[in-house]
Structure formats: structure tokens, C-alpha cells
Coordinates of C-alpha atoms in Angstrom, one line a residue:
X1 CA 0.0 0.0 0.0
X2 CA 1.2 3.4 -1.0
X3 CA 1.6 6.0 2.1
X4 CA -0.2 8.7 2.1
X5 CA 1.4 12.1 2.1
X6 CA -0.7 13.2 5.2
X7 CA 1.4 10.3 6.8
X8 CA 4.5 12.3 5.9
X9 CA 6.2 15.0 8.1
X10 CA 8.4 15.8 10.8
X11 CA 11.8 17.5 10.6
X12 CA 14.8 18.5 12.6
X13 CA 14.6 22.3 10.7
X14 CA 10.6 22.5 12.4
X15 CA 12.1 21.5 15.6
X16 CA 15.1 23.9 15.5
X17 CA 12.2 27.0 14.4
X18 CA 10.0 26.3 17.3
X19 CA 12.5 26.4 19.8
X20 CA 14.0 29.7 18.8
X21 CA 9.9 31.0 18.3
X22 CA 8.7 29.5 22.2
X23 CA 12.2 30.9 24.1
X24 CA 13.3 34.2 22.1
X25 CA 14.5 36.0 25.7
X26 CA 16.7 33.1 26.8
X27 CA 20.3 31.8 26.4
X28 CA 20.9 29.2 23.8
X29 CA 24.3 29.4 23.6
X30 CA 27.8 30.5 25.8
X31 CA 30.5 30.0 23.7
X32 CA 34.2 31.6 24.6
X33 CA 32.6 33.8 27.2
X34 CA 30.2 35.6 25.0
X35 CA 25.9 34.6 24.4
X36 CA 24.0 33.8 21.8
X37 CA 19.7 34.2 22.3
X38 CA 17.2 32.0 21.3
X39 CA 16.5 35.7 19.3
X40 CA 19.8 36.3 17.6
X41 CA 20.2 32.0 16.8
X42 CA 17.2 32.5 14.3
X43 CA 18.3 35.5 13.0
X44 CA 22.0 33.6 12.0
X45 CA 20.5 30.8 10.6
X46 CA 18.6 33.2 8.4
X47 CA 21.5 35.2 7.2
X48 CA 23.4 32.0 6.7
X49 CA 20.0 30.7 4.5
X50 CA 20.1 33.8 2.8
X51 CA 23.9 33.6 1.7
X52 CA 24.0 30.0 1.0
X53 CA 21.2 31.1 -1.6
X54 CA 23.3 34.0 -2.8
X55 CA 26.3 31.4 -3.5
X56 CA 23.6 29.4 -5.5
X57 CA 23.3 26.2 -3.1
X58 CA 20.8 24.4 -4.0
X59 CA 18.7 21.6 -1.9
X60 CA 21.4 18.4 -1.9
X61 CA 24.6 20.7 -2.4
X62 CA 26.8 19.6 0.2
X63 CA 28.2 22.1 3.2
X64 CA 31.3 21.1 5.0
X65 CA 33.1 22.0 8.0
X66 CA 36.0 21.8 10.1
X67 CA 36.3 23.8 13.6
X68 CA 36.5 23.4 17.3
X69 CA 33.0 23.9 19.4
X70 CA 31.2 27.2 18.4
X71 CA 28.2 28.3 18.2
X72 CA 28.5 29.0 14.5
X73 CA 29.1 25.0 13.5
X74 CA 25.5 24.7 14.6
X75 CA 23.9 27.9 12.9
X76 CA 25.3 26.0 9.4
X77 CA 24.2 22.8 10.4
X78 CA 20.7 23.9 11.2
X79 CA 20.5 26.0 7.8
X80 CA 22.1 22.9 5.9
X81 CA 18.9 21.7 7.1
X82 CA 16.2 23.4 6.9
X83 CA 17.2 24.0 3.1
X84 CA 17.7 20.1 2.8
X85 CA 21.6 20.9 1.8
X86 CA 23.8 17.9 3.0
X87 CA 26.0 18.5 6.2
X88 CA 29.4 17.3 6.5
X89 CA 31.4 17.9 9.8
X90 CA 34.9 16.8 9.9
X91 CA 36.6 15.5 12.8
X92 CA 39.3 18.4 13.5
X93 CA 41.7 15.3 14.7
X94 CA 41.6 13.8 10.9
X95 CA 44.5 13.8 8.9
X96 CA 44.4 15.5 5.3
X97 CA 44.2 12.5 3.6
X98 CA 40.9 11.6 4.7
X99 CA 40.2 15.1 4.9
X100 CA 40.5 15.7 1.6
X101 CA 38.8 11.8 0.6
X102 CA 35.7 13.0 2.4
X103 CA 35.3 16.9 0.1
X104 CA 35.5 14.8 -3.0
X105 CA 33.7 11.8 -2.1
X106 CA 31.1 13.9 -0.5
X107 CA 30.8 16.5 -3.4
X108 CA 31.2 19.9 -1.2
X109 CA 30.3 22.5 -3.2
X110 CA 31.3 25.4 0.1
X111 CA 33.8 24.4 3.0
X112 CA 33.6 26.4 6.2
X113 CA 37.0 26.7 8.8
X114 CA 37.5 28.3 11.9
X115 CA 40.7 30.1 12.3
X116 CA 42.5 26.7 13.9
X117 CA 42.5 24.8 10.5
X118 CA 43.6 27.7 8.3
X119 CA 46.9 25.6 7.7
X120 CA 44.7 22.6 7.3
X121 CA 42.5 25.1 4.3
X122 CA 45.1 26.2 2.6
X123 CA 46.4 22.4 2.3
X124 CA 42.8 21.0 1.0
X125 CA 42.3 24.0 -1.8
X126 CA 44.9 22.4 -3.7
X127 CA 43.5 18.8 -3.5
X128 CA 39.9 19.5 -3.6
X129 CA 39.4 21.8 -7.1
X130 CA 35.6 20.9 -7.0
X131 CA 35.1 23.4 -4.0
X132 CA 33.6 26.5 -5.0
X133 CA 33.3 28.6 -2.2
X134 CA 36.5 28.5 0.6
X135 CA 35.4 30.3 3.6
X136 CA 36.5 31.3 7.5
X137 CA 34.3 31.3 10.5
X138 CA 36.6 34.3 11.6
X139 CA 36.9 37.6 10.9
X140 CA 40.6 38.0 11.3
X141 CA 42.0 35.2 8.8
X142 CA 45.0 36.6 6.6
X143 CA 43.5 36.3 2.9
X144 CA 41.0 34.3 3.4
X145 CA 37.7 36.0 3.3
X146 CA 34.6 35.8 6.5
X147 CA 31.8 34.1 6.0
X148 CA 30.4 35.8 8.5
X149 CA 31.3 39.1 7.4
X150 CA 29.5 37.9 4.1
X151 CA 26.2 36.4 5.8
X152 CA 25.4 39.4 8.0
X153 CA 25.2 41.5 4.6
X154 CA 22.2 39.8 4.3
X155 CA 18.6 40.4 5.3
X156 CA 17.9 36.7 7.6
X157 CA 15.9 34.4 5.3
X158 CA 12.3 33.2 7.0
X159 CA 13.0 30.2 8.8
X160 CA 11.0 28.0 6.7
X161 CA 12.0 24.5 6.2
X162 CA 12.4 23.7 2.5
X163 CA 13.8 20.3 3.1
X164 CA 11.7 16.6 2.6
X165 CA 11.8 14.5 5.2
X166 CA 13.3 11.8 3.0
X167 CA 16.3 14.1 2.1
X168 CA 19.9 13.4 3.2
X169 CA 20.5 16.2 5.2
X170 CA 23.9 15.0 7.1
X171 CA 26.6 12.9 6.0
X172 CA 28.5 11.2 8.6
X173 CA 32.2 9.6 8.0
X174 CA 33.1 6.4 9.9
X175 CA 35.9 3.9 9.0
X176 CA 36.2 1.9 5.7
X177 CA 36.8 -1.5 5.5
X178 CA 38.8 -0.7 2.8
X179 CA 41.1 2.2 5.1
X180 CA 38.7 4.9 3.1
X181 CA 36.2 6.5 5.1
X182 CA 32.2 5.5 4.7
X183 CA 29.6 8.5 4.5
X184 CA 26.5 7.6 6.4
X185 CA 23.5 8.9 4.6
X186 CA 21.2 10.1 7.2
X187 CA 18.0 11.2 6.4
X188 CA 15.9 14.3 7.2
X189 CA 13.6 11.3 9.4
X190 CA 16.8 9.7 10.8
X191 CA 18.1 13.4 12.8
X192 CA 14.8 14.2 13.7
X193 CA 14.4 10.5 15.0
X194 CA 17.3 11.2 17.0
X195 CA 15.8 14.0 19.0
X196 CA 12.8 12.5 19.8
X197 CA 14.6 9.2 21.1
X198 CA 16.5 11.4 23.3
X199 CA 14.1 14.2 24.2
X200 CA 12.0 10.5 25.0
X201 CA 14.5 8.7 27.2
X202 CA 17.6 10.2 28.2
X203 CA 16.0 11.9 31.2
X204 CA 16.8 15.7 31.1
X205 CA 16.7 18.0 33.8
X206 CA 14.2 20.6 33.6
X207 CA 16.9 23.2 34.3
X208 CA 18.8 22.2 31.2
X209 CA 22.2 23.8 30.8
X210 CA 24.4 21.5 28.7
X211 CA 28.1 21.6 29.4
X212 CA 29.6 20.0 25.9
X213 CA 33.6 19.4 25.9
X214 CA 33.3 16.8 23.2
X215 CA 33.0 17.3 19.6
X216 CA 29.4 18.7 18.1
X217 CA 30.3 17.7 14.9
X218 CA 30.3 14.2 16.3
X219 CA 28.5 12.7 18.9
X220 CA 27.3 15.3 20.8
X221 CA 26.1 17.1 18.7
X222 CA 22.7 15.1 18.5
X223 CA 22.3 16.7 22.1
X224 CA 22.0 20.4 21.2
X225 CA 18.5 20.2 19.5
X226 CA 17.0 18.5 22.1
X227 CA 18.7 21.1 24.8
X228 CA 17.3 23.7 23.1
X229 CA 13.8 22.2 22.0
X230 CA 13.5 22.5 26.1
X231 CA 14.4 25.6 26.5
X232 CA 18.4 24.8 27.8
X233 CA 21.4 26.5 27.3
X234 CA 24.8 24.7 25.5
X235 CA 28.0 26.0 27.0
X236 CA 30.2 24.6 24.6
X237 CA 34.4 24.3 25.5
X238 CA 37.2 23.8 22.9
X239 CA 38.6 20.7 23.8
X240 CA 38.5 18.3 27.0
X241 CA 40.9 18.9 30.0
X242 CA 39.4 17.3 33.2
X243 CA 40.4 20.6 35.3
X244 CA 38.9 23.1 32.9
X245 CA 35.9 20.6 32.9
X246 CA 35.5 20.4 36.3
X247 CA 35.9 24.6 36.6
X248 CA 33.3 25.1 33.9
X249 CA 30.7 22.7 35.6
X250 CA 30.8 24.6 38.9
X251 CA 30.8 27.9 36.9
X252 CA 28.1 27.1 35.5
X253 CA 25.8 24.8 37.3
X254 CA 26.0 22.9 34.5
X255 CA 22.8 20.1 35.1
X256 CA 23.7 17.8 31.8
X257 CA 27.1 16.8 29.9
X258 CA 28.0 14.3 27.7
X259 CA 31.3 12.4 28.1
X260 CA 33.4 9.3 26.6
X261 CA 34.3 6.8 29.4
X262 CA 38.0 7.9 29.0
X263 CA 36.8 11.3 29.8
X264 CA 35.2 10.2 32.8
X265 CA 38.2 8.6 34.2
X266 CA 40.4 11.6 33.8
X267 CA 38.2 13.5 35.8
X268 CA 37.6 10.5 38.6
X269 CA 41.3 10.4 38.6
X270 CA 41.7 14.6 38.9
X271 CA 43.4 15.3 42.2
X272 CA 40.8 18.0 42.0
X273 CA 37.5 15.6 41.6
X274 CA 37.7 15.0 45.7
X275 CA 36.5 18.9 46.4
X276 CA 34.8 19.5 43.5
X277 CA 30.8 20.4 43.8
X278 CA 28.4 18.2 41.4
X279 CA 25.7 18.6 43.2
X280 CA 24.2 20.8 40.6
X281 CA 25.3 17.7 38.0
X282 CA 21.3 16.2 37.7
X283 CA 21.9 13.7 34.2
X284 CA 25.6 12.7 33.1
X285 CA 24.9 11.0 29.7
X286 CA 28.2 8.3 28.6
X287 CA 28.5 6.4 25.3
X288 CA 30.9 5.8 22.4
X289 CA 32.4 3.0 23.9
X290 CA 32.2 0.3 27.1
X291 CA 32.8 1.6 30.3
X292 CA 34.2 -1.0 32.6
X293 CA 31.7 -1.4 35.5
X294 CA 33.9 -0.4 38.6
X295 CA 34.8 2.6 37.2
X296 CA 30.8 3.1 36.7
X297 CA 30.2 2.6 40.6
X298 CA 33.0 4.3 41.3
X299 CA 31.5 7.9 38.8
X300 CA 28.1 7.1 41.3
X301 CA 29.7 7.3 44.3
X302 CA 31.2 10.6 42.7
X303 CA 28.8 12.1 40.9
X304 CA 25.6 10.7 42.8
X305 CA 22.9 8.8 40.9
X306 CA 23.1 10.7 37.4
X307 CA 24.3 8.1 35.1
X308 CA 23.0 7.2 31.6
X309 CA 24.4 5.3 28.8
X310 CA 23.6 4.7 25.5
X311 CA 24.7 2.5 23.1
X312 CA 24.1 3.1 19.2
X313 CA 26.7 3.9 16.1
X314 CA 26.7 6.1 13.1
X315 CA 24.6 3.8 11.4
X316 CA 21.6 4.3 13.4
X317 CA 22.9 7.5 15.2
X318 CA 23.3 7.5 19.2
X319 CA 20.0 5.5 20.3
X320 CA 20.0 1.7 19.7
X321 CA 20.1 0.7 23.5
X322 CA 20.0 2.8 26.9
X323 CA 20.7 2.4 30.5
X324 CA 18.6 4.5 32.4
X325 CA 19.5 6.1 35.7
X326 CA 16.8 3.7 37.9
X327 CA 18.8 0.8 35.7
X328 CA 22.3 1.7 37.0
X329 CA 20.6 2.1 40.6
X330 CA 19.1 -1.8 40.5
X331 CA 20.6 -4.0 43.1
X332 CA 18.5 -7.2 42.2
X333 CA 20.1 -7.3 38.8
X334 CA 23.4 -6.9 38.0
X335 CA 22.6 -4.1 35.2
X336 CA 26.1 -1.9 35.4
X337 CA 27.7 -4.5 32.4
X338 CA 24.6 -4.0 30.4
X339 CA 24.2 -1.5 27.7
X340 CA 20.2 -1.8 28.3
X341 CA 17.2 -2.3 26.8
X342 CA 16.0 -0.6 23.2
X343 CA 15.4 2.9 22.8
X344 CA 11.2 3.2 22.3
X345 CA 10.6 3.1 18.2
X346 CA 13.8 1.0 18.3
X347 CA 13.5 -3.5 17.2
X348 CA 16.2 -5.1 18.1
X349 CA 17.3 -9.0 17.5
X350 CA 20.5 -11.1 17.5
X351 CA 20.8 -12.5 14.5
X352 CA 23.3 -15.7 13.8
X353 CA 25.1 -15.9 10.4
X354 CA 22.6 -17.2 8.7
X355 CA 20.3 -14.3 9.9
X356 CA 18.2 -16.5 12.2
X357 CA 17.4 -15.7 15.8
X358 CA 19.6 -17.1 18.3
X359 CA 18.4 -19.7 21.1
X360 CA 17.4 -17.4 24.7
X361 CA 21.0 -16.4 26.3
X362 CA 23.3 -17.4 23.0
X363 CA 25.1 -14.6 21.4
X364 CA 24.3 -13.9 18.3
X365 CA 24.9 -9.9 15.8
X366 CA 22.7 -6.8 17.5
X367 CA 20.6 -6.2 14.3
X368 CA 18.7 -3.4 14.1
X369 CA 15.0 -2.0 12.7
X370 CA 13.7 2.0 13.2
X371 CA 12.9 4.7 11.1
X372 CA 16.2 6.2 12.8
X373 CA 18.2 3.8 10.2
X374 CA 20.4 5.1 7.8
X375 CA 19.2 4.8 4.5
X376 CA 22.8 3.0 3.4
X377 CA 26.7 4.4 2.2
X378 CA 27.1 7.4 -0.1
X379 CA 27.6 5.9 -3.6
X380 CA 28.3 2.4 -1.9
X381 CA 25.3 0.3 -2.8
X382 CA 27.2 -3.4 -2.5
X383 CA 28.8 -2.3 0.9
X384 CA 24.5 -0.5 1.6
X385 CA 23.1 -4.5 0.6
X386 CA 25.5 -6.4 2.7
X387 CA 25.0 -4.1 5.9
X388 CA 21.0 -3.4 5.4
X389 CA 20.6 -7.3 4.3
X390 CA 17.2 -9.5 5.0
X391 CA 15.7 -5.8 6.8
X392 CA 17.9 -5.3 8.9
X393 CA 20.5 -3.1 10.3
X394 CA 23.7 -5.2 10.8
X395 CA 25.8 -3.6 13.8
X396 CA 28.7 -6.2 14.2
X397 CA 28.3 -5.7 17.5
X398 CA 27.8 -9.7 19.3
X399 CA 25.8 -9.6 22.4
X400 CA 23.2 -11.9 24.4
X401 CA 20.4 -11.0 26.0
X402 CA 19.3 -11.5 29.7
X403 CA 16.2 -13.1 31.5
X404 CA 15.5 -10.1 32.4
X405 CA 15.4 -8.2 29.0
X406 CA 18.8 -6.5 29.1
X407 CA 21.5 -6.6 26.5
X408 CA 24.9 -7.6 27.1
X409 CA 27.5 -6.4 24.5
X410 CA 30.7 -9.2 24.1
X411 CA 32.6 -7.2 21.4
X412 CA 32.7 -6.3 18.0
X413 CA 32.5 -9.3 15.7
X414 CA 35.7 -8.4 14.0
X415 CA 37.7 -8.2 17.9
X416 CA 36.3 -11.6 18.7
X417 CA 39.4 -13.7 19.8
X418 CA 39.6 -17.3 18.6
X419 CA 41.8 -19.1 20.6
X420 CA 42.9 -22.8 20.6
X421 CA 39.0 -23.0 18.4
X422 CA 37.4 -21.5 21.3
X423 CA 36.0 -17.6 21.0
X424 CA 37.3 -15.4 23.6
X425 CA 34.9 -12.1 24.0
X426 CA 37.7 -9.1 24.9
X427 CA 35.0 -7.0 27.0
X428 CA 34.6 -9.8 29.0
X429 CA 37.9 -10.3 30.3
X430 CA 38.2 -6.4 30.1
X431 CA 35.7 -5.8 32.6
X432 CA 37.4 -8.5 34.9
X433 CA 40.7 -6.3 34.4
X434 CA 39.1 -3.3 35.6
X435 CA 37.7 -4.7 38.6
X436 CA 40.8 -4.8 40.0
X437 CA 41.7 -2.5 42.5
X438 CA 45.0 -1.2 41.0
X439 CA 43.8 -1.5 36.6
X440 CA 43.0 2.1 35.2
X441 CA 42.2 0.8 32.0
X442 CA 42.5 -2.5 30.1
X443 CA 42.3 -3.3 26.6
X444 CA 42.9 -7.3 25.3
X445 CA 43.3 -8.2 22.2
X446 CA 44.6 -11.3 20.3
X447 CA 48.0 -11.9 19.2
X448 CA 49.7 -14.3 17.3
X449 CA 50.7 -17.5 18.8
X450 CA 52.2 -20.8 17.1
X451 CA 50.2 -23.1 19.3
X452 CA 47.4 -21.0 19.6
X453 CA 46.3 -19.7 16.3
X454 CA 45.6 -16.1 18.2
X455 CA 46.6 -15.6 22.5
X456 CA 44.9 -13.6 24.3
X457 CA 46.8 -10.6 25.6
X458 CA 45.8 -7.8 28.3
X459 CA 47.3 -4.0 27.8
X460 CA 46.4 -2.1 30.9
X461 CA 47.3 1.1 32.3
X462 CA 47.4 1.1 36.3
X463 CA 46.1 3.7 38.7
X464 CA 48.7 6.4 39.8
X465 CA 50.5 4.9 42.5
X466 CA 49.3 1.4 42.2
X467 CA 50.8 -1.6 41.4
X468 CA 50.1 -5.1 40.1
X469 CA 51.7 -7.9 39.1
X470 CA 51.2 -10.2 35.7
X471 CA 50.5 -13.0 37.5
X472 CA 48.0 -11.4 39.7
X473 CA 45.1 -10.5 37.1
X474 CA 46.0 -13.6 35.4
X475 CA 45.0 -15.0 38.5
X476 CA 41.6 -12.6 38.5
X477 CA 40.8 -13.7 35.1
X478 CA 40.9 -17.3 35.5
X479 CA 39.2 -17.5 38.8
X480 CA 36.1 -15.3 37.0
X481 CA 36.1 -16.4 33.9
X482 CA 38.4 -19.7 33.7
X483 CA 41.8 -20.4 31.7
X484 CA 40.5 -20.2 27.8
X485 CA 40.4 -16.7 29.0
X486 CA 42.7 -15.8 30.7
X487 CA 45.6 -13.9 29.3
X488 CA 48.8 -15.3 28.1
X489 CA 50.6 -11.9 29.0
X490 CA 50.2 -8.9 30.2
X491 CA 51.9 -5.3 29.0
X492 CA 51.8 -2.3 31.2
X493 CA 51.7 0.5 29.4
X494 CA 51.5 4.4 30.2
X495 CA 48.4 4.8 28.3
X496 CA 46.3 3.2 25.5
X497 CA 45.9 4.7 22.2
X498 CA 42.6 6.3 21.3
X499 CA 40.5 7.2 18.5
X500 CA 39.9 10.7 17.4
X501 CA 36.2 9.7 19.1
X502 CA 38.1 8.8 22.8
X503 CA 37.6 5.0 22.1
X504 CA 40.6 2.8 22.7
X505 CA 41.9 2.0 19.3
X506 CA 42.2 -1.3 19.1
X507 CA 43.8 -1.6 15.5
X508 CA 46.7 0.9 16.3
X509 CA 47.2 -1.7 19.6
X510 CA 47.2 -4.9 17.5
X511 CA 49.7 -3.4 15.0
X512 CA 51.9 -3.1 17.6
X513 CA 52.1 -6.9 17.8
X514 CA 50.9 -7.8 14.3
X515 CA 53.2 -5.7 12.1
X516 CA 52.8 -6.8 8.2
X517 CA 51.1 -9.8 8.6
X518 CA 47.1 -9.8 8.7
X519 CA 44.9 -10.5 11.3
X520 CA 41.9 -12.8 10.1
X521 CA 38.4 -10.8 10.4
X522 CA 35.4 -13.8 11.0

């Protein structure tokens, strides 16, 4: 049956208008010590509108940017669309390589820099000749010319969403199987998704002031519409640094942040975390990657009972599964491993290889249905097939579920460990680590081994001032978890390498040990 357009509607740009309409007097934005009103947000999305129109943008041209956190990322973003033009954020952490992949691949017809990347500009004019238009975010930028200074020359365009729900209106990069970045097409329907999943679940605090150290081009930046569709306030810092995080929060009376587990750790472990005052701290959201559960109760005893996780990925952006705070607070169940039950408007089943539904308490894929799916890879249609295959979203993610409803992630399918013909789940034993009173943070991977086809080895980073001994987490692993998986070795290390997102990068670890020859992917 065809659907009927009356059945069609809903978009991120309507959101973003009636915010700015219902709040005009208060705050939407502190960025770098200076405001930005509800008032004055509409009136810079219009200008931008009105000079994106005056470059002669037209509804699926592509926008890209590269900057730290501002306030003006956002104003582009939310014109992008309401005019249904295609968003692209880049990570400022990239290197030009991909950088300059993601232009081209994504067809940029305008790319937007704040003065921190001007280097980075001037390098990606001379390998992307398809960009028209070369701007700064800044005023002050020696030859290059203000977009800003262009945009406010203009009368603001009505805030009138021109853009389908059906329209691509962000592209998001993620890694490429084939070491070239993936764009993510996510839909007009997807975003708005988003913002209703969250604005339905996560909890917020009705006096909403969102402190955001990580990334909005990323992550958190699903957080900002729903802030402000309630009225809130986004104080937005450059960077993370767990002192001038734990300043801003008290400055501020921030009530809601976002943060990576490593994030979390650096503050827990900030000699200035024992005086600091989180009282007015009311929902502390944590995703992106596992976070080992005694850190978890150790952030409660801290930070009181604020915590909520969610689990999702690029592909079906932020919300697949949540913990809410009463989940982390349970003491019949142990829920603090769990990455929790769906998201509402969210199916999710594990799916064997075959695509079949696994027996109660087996692991088996997280696969994935919603309207918040992506509708598939920018001009990958094989790679779109393969991941979107018999109606469902395909994660890679291996997990089981509980009695109790809950959802257990074991790793990625590609970190599984097969050792001796036995599969050794890393976040398992990882979590074992971490329990240990002296373990930071642990990552295990596999290695190779003669006898063993792949060992498993543990990398950890210990507390400040702790110490352990090989033998004794061996000991820890095999008394929880028995000798299959236990580690072969142990490495202490200073610290683990991350991804540009905060995650512990796994690949750059097992290149350590792997050098030329390749790992085998089941």
C-alpha cells in the first residue's frame, strides 16, 4: 500500500524553528565567554540561509566544516537543514588524507574553517578543485575571506523548512573497510528520530544547561536540538581537560554533559575531583564505547545517581540501546555491564550468520530496525546490501540478552578472539581487568601464537601509584572467567591509544604486535 502524504512530516529544521519561536529571551548558547539568544540564533540561521542562496546552493549541495566547538558550526548545520543541503562535519583530529577523501567523495560545493585549520584550508584547496566557495568562521583570517562578514550582509531568510523528510541532510564519515572513510546517509527522518529518542528517554533535567567538551560535529552534537527544543542552554568548551571541565561545571551549574568513558576517568582520577561540587550535576549521559563497571560505581559514588548510557553507532545514530539512571541504581540485577534495553521506536534482535534468531541467552549480531536507520553508504550500494541485508541493520556488534530483558554487548565481531578453536569475548575479560583495584584501564586483544592460532593478551594502564603484578590479574581472570580466557601476558603500558572519538583503538594496539602480517576478520 502506498503511504499517504498526510502520513509524511516531521523535521529536525521545524524542531530547530520552534524552539527559537517558544524561548526568544533566553540563552541558547555560551561560547568563549560571550551569548547567543534564542532571538539572535534565528536571526543567523537566516543570514546564513540567505547567503547559502546567494552562493547558489541548491537543496542536496553539500556544506562542509572543520572547527572546534562554536556556536556557528551549529547555525550552518541547522540551515544545511532546513534548506535540505547535505552536512558534512569533519573531525578536526583527521589527517588530510581523509580530509580531503571525504570533500570529493562527499561532493562539497562550500567548505567552512574556523581560524584553527587555516593551515589545514590552505592544504585542502589544492586537493579539492571541485570546491567553490573556501570560507573562515573568523573575521581576522589573513587572505581568506569571513563568512560571516558575508552572511550578515544579508537580510535573515524566513525560517521556513524547505527540506523533505526523506532528504539526506547530514553525512556522517566512519571507518572503511577498505582504510577509506564510509559516508553515512542520514536522512531528514533519521536526525529528527534522534531527537525525539532522546528528548524521549535520556532523562533531562528541567533546568537544562548542557556543558559539551566533546565534539558537536560528532557525537554530541545530537544533544544540542533536544537542549534547546526544552528551552536549555549549550556551553560549549574547545577541547577536554578534566580541570577546565570540572571549573566550567561549577561555573556554570551545568545540570547535563556528555562524556566518553576515557573522559570520565580523567576527571575521577583529577586530584581536583575529591572537592569539586556536582551537586548541581542532575543527568551525566556516557557512550561511544564500554565503560568497565567499577569505574561506573566508582562515577556514582562521585557524581551521585546521574548516570546514563547509550549505546548506538553512526549507522543508526546514538540511540539503539539505553541504561537509564533507575537501571544503573538496580541492586537485584546486575545491570552496570549491560548496555540496556531498546530505545522506544527502536527493534532489536541477534541474528546468527545465517540471519536466524539465536536460542534465549546465546550470542548472536545486535541487528537493528527503526525509522532512525540510515538509508545506506554514499555511492556504496554493495557495501549499503551487505550491511541493510534480510531488513535489517547489521551492527557487528555480538551480544546476548538477559532473563531479564537487558543486553549484554561481548565485542565487536571483528575483535572476537579465537583461541585454541574457542572464541574469547575481549570486553569480558576487560571488565574483569578493571575490577581490580590497582587496573585504570585495560584493553585485550589477540596476538599471534604458534600453538594458539591467536593468544589472548591484556594491555592495561594502572592507577597512579598502584601496582600489580602479571601473574596477579592472570590469577583474577581465570578465577572469573576460567583459563581459555585468561591472558597469556600482560603489558603495562602508560596509556592506551585512542581514536579521534576517545575510544581505545584497538587496530593501532594490534599493530603493535601484528606488524605486516594480517589478522583474520570472521
Amino acid at each position: 500500500m502506498t503511504t499517504h502524504r498526510a502520513h509524511i512530516g516531521g523535521t529536525i529544521g521545524d524542531m530547530i524553528i520552534q524552539a527559537i519561536a517558544r524561548y526568544p529571551d533566553r540563552v541558547a548558547f555560551i561560547d568563549d565567554q560571550s551569548q547567543l539568544g534564542y532571538r539572535q540564533l534565528g536571526e543567523r540561521i537566516g543570514q546564513a540561509m540567505a547567503a547559502f542562496t546567494a552562493l547558489g546552493l541548491k537543496r542536496g549541495d553539500g556544506v562542509a566544516q572543520l572547527s572546534g566547538n562554536r556556536s556557528d558550526v551549529f547555525v550552518v548545520m541547522a540551515a544545511a537543514y532546513l534548506m535540505g543541503l547535505r552536512s558534512v562535519t569533519l573531525h578536526g583530529m583527521g589527517g588530510l588524507g581523509d580530509h580531503a577523501y571525504i570533500i570529493g567523495d562527499a561532493e562539497a560545493c562550500l567548505f567552512i574553517a574556523d581560524r584553527g585549520y587555516q593551515a589545514r584550508l590552505d592544504a585542502l584547496r589544492a586537493h579539492c578543485p571541485a570546491v567553490r566557495h573556501w570560507y573562515s568562521h573568523d573575521s581576522d583570517v589573513p587572505g581568506q575571506a569571513s563568512f560571516w562578514d558575508y552572511a550578515t550582509g544579508f537580510e535573515p531568510a524566513p525560517l521556513r523548512v524547505s527540506a523533505e523528510p526523506d532528504d539526506v541532510i547530514r553525512l556522517a564519515y566512519t571507518g572503511g573497510t577498505t582504510g577509506k572513510p564510509k559516508g553515512v546517509m542520514l536522512t531528514n527522518r533519521s536526525v529528527w528520530m534522534q531527537a525525539l529518542l532522546l528528548l524521549a528517554a535520556r532523562q533531562l533535567p528541567a533546568e537544562l544547561r548542557l556543558l559539551c567538551p566533546t565534539p558537536i560535529s560528532h557525537g554530541a552534537g545530537a544533544m544540542l536540538v533536544p537542549t534547546l527544543w526544552r528551552g536549555g542552554t549549550v556551553i560549549l568548551q574547545r577541547g577536554f581537560d578534566p580541570e577546565k571541565y570540572i571549573a566550567a561545571l561549577q561555573a556554570h551549574r551545568a545540570s547535563f554533559s556528555f562524556l566518553v568513558p576515557t573522559m570520565i576517568y580523567a576527571i575521577l582520577d583529577h586530584p581536583h575531583c575529591k572537592t569539586a561540587d556536582f551537586s548541581s550535576l542532575r543527568l551525566l549521559s556516557y557512550g561511544a564505547s564500554p565503560m568497565a563497571p567499577a569505574r561506573i560505581e566508582e562515577a556514582m559514588r562521585v557524581f551521585g545517581p546521574v548516570l546514563v548510557q547509550s549505546y548506538g553507532q553512526t549507522e543508526s545514530p546514538s540511540n539503539i540501546l539505553f541504561l537509564s539512571q533507575e537501571d544503573h541504581a538496580r541492586t537485584d540485577v546486575n545491570t552496570l555491564g549491560a548496555a540496556g534495553m531498546p530505545y522506544p521506536g527502536v527493534t532489536v534482535e541477534l541474528l546468527d550468520d545465517q540471519d536466524n534468531p539465536v536460542e534465549a541467552g546465546q550470542v548472536g549480531e545486535l541487528c537493528v530496525r527503526s525509522p532512525l536507520v540510515m538509508d545506506g553508504y554514499w555511492k556504496q550500494p554493495e557495501l549499503t546490501a551487505e550491511v541493510l541485508r534480510s531488513g535489517w541493520l547489521h551492527t557487528g556488534d555480538m551480544a546476548y540478552r538477559d532473563p531479564h530483558g537487558y543486553y549484554f554487548l561481548v565485542d565487536r565481531k571483528k575483535d572476537m578472539i579465537i583461541s585454541g578453536g574457542f572464541n574469547v569475548y575481549p570486553k569480558e575479560v576487560e571488565n574483569v581487568l578493571t575490577a581490580h583495584p590497582a587496573v585504570a584501564e585495560a584493553a585485550v586483544i589477540g596476538v599471534p601464537d604458534e600453538k594458539w592460532g591467536e593468544a589472548v593478551k591484556a594491555v592495561v594502564v594502572l592507577r597512579a601509584g598502584a601496582t600489580a603484578t602479571e601473574a596477579e590479574l592472570q590469577s583474577a581472570v581465570r578465577a572469573a572467567k576460567g583459563p581459555v580466557n585468561t591472558p597469556k601476558s600482560v603489558d603495562f603500558v602508560q596509556a592506551l591509544p585512542l581514536t579521534t572519538l576517545g575510544k581505545h583503538d584497538k587496530n593501532q594496539l594490534r599493530a603493535r604486535y601484528w606488524g605486516d602480517r594480517t589478522r583474520k576478520i570472521n
